[in-house]
PDB file of C-alpha atoms in Angstrom:
ATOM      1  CA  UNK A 291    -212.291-175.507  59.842  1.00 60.00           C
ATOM      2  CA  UNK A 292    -214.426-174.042  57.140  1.00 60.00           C
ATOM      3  CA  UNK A 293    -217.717-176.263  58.366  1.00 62.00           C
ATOM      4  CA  UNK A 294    -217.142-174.622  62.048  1.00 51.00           C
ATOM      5  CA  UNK A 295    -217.032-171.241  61.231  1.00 55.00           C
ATOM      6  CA  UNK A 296    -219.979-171.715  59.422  1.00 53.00           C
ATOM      7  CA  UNK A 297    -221.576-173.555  62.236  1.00 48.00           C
ATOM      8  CA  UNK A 298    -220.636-170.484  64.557  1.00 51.00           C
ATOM      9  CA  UNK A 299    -222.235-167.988  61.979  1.00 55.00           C
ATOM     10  CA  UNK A 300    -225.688-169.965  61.903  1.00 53.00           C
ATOM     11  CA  UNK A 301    -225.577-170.471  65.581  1.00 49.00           C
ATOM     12  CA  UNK A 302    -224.891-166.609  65.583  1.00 45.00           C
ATOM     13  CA  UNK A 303    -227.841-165.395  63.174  1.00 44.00           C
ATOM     14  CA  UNK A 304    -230.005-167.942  65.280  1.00 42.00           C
ATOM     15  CA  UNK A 305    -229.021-165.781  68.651  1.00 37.00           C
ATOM     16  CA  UNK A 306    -229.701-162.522  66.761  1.00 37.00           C
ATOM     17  CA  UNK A 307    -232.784-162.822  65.347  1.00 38.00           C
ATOM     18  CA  UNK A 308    -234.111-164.738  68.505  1.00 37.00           C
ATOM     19  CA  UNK A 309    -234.604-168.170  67.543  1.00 38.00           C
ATOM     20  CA  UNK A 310    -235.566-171.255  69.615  1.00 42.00           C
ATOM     21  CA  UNK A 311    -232.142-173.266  70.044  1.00 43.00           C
ATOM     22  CA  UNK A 312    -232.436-177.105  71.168  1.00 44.00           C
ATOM     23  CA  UNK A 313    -233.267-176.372  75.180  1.00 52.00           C
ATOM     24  CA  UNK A 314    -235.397-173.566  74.757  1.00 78.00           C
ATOM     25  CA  UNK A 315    -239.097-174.601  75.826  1.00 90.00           C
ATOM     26  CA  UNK A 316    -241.730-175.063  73.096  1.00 96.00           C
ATOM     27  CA  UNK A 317    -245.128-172.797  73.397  1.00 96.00           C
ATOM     28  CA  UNK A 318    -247.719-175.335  74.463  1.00 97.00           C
ATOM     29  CA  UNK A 319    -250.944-172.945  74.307  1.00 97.00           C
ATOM     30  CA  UNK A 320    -254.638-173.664  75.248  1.00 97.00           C
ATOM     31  CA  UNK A 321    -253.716-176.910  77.778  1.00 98.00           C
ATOM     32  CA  UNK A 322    -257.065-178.396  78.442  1.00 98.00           C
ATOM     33  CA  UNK A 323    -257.507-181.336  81.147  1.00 98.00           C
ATOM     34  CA  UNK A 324    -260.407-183.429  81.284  1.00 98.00           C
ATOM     35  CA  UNK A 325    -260.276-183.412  84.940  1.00 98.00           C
ATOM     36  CA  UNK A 326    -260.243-179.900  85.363  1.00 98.00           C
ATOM     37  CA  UNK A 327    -256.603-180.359  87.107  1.00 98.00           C
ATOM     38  CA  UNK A 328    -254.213-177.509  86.715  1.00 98.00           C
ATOM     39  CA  UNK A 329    -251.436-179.684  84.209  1.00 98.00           C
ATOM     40  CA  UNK A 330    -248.770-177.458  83.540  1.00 98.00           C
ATOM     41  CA  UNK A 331    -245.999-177.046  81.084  1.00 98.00           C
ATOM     42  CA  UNK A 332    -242.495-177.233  83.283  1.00 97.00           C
ATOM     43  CA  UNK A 333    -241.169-174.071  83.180  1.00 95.00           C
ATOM     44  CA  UNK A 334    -237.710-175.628  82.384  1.00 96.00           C
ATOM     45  CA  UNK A 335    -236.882-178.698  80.315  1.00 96.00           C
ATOM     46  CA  UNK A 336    -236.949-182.723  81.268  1.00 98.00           C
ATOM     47  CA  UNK A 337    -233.916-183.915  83.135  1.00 98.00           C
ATOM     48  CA  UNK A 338    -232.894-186.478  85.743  1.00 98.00           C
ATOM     49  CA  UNK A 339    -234.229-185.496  89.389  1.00 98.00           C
ATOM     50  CA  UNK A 340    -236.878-183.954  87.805  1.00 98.00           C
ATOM     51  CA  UNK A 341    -240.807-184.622  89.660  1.00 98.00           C
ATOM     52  CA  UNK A 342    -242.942-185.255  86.957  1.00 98.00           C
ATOM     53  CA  UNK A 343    -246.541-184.979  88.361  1.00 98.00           C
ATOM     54  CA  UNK A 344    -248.439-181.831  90.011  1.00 98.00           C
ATOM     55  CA  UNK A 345    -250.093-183.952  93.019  1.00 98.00           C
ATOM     56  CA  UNK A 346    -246.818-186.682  93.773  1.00 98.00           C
ATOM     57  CA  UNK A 347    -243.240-186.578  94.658  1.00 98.00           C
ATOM     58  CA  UNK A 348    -241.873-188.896  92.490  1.00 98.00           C
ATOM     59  CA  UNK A 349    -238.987-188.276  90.423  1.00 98.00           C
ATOM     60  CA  UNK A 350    -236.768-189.265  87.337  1.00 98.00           C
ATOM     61  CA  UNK A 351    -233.863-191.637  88.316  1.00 98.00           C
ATOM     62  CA  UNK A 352    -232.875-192.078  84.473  1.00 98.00           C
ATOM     63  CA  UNK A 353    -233.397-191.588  80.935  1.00 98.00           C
ATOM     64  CA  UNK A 354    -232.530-192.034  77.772  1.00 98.00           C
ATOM     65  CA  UNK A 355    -230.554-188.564  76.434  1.00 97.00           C
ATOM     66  CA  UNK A 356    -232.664-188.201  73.514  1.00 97.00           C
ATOM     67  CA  UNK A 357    -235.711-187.407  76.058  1.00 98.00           C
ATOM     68  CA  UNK A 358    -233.121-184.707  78.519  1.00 97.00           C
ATOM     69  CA  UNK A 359    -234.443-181.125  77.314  1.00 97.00           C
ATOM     70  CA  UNK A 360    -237.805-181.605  76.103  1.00 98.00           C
ATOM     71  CA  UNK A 361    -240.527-179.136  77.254  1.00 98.00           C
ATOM     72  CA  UNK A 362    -242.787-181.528  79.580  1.00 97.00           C
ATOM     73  CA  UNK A 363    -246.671-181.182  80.997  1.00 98.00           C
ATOM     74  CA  UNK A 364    -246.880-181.655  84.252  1.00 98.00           C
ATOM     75  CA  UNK A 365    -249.715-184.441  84.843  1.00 98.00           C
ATOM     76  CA  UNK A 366    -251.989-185.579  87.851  1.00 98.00           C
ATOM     77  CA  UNK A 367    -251.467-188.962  89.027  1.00 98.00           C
ATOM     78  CA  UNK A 368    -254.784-188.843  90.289  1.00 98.00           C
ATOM     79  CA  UNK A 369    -256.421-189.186  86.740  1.00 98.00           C
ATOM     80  CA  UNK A 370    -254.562-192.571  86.206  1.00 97.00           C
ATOM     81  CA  UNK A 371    -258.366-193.908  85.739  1.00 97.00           C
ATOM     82  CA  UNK A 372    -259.262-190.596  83.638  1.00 98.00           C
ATOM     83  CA  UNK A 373    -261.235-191.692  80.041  1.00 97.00           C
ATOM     84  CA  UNK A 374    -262.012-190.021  76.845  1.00 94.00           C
ATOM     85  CA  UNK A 375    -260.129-189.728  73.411  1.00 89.00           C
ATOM     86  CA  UNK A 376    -259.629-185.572  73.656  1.00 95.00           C
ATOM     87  CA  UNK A 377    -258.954-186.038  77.732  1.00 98.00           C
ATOM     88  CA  UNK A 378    -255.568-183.966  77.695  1.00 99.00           C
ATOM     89  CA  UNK A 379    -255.817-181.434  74.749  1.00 98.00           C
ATOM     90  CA  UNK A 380    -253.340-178.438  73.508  1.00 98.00           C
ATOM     91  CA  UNK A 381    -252.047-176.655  70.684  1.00 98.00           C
ATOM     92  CA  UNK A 382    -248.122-175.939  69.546  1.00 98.00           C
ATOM     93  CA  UNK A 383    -247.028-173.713  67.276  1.00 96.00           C
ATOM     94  CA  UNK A 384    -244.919-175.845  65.595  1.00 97.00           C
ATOM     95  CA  UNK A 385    -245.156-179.072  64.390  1.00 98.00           C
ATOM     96  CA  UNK A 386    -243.439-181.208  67.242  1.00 98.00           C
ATOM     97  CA  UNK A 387    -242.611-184.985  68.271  1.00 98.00           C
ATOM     98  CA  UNK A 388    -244.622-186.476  70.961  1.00 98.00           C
ATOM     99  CA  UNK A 389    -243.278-188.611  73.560  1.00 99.00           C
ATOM    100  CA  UNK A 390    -246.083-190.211  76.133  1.00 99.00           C
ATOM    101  CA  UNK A 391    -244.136-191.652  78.895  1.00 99.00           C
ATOM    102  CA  UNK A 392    -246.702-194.662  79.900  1.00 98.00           C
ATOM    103  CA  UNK A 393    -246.932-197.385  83.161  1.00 98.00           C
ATOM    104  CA  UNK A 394    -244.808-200.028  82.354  1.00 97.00           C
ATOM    105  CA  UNK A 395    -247.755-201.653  84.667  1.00 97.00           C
ATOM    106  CA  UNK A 396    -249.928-201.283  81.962  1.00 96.00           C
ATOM    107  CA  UNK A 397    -248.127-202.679  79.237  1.00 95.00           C
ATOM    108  CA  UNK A 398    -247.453-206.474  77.580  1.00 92.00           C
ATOM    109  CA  UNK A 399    -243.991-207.206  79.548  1.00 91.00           C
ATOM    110  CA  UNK A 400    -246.015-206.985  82.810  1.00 94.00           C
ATOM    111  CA  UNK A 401    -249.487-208.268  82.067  1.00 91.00           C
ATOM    112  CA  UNK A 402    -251.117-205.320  81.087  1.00 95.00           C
ATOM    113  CA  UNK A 403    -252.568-203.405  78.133  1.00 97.00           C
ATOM    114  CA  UNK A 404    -252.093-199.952  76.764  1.00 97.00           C
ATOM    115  CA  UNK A 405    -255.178-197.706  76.151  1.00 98.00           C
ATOM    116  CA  UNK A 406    -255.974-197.909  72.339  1.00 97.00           C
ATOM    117  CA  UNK A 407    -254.871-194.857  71.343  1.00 97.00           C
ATOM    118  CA  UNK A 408    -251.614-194.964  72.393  1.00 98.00           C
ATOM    119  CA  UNK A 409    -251.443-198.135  70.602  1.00 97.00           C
ATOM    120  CA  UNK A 410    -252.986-197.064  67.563  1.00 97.00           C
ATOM    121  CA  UNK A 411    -251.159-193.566  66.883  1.00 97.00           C
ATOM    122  CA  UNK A 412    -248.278-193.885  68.651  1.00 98.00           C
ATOM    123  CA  UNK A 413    -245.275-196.319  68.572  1.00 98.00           C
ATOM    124  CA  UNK A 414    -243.095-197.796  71.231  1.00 98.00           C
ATOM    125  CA  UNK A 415    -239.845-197.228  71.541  1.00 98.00           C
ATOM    126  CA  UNK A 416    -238.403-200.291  71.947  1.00 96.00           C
ATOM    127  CA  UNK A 417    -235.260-199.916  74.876  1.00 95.00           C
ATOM    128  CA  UNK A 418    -236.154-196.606  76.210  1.00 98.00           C
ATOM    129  CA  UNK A 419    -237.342-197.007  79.797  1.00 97.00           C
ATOM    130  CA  UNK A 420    -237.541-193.816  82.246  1.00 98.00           C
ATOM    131  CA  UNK A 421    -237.102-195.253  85.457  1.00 98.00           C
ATOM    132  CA  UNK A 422    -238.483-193.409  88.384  1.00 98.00           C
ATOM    133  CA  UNK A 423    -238.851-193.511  92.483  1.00 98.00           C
ATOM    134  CA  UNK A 424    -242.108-195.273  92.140  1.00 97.00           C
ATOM    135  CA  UNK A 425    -241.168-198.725  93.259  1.00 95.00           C
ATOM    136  CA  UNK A 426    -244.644-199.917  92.215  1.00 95.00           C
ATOM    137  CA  UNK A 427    -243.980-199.076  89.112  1.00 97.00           C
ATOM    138  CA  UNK A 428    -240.229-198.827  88.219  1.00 97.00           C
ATOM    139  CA  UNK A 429    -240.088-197.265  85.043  1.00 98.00           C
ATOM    140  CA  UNK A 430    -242.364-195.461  82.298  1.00 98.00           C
ATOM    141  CA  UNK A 431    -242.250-197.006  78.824  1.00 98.00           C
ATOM    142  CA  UNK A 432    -241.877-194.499  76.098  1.00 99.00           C
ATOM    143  CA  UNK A 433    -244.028-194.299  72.784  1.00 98.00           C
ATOM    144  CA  UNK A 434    -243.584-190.976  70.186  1.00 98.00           C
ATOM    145  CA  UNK A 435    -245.892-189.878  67.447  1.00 98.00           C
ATOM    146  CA  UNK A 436    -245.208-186.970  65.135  1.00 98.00           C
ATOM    147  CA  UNK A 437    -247.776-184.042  64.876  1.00 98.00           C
ATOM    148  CA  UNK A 438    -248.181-180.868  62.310  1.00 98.00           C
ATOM    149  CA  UNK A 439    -248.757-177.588  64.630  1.00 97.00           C
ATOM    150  CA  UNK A 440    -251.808-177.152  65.421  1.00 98.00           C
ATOM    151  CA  UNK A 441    -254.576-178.906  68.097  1.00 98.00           C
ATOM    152  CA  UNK A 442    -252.926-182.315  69.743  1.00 98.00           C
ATOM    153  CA  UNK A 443    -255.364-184.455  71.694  1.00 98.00           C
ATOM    154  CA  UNK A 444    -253.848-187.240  73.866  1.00 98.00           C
ATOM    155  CA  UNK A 445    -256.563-189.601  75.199  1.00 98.00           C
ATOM    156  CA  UNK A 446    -257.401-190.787  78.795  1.00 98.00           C
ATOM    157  CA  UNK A 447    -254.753-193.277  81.041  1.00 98.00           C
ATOM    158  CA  UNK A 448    -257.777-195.574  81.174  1.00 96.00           C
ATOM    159  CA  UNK A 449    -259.085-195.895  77.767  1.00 95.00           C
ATOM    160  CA  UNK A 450    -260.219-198.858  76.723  1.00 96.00           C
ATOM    161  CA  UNK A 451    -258.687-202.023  76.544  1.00 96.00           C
ATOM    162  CA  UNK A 452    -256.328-200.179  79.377  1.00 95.00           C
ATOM    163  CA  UNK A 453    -255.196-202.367  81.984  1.00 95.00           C
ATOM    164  CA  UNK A 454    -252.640-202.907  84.773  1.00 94.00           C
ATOM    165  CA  UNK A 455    -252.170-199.486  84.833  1.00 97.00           C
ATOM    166  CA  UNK A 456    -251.475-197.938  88.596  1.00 96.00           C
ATOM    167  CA  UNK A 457    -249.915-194.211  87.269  1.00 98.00           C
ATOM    168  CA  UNK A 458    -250.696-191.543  84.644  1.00 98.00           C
ATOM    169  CA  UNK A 459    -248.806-190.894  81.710  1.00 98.00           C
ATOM    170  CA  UNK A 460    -246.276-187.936  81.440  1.00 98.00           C
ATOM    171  CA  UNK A 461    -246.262-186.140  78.325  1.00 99.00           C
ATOM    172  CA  UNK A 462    -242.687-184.984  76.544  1.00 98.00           C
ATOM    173  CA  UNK A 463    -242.436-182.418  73.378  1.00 98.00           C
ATOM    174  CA  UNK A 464    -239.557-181.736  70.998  1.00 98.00           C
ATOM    175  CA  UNK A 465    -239.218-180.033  67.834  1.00 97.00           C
ATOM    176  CA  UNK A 466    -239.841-182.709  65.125  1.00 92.00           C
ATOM    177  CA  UNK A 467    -236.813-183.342  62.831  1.00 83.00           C
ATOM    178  CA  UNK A 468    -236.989-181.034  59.820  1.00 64.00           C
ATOM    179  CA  UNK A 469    -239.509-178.952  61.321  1.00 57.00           C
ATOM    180  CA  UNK A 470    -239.201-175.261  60.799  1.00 54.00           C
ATOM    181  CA  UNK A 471    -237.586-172.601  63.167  1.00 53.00           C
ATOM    182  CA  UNK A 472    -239.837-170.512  65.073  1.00 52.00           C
ATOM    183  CA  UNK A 473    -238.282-167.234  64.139  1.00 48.00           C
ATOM    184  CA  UNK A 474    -238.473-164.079  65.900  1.00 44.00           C
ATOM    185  CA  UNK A 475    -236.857-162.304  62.853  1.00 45.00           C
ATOM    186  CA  UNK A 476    -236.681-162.383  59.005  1.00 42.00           C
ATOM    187  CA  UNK A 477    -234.843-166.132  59.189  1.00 43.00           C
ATOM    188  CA  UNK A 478    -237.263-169.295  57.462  1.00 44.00           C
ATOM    189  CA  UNK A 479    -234.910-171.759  56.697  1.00 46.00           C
ATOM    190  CA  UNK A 480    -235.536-175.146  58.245  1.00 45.00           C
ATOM    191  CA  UNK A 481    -233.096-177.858  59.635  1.00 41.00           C
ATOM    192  CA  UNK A 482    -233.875-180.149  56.843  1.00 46.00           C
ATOM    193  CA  UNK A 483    -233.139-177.032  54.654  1.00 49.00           C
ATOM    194  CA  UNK A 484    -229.644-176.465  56.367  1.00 47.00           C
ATOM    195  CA  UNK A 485    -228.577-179.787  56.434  1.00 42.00           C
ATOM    196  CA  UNK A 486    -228.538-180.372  52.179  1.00 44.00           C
ATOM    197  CA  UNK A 487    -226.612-177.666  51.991  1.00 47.00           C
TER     198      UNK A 487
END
């Protein structure tokens, strides 16, 4: 009893001095495309039904629940063949996971190969699949990479030694564990902070 009411306080001093709670977007500032596409940041967070590119129709069938609520961009499927290692770049104010929902085309399990700097700086998640109305494709595989706040640049679909590949990636943000609160107020404690105590 004494753990909820202490739970209810926090939660309470979160809602007054106007701090991000899990489902609240996360500022994505500066979004650059190589293309010169208009990406976007989804003005509400990930979830099943969603349509998950600017220029297509397609949309989520399922997901894993870890990846429901994260603040999404918006990508072109028409840069599936875009190249360059700062192709997609932005800035957060907060030091976030990243989540690159990638072709399942383009990956080892279906005779392809991921662009090297997925590979490189980012790690798969083994199980997770996001399966979608593309029936070329069938699902996205997901890798995540952690990031301090700051510039993030995600390189092109196409990168070398890319292949199999026949949609873009999608691009998924959350808060990374520990991280600290984005506080409107007079409130810097972090998660990690809360949780030893």
């Amino acid at each position: 009893m004494r753990e909820v009411r202490w739970v209810l306080i926090f939660m309470a001093l979160m809602v007054a001095f106007g701090v991000a709670i899990a489902g609240d977007l996360i500022e994505v500032k500066n979004l650059k495309v190589g293309s010169g596409r208009p990406y976007k940041v989804a003005e509400k967070s990930l979830d099943v039904g969603d349509v998950y590119y600017i220029d297509r129709q397609y949309t989520i069938i399922s997901m894993p629940d870890e990846l429901k609520g994260g603040t999404w961009i918006m990508t072109a499927n028409d840069d599936k063949h875009s190249k360059g290692e700062d192709f997609l770049t932005f800035e957060v104010t907060q030091p976030v996971t990243v989540y690159v929902l990638h072709d399942s085309r383009g990956e080892e399990e279906k005779g392809g190969t991921p662009p090297e700097w997925l590979s490189k700086n980012f790690e798969k998640v083994e199980g997770w699949k996001v399966e979608v109305t593309d029936a070329n494709m069938g699902w996205f595989n997901v890798w995540k990479a952690d990031f301090p706040k700051g510039e993030i640049k995600i390189g092109g679909n196409a990168d070398p030694p890319a292949a199999g590949h026949g949609s873009n990636y999608v691009v998924v943000l959350f808060l990374s564990k520990g991280a600290p609160i984005e506080s409107h107020g007079k409130l810097p404690t972090t998660w990690g902070e809360m949780k030893t105590k």
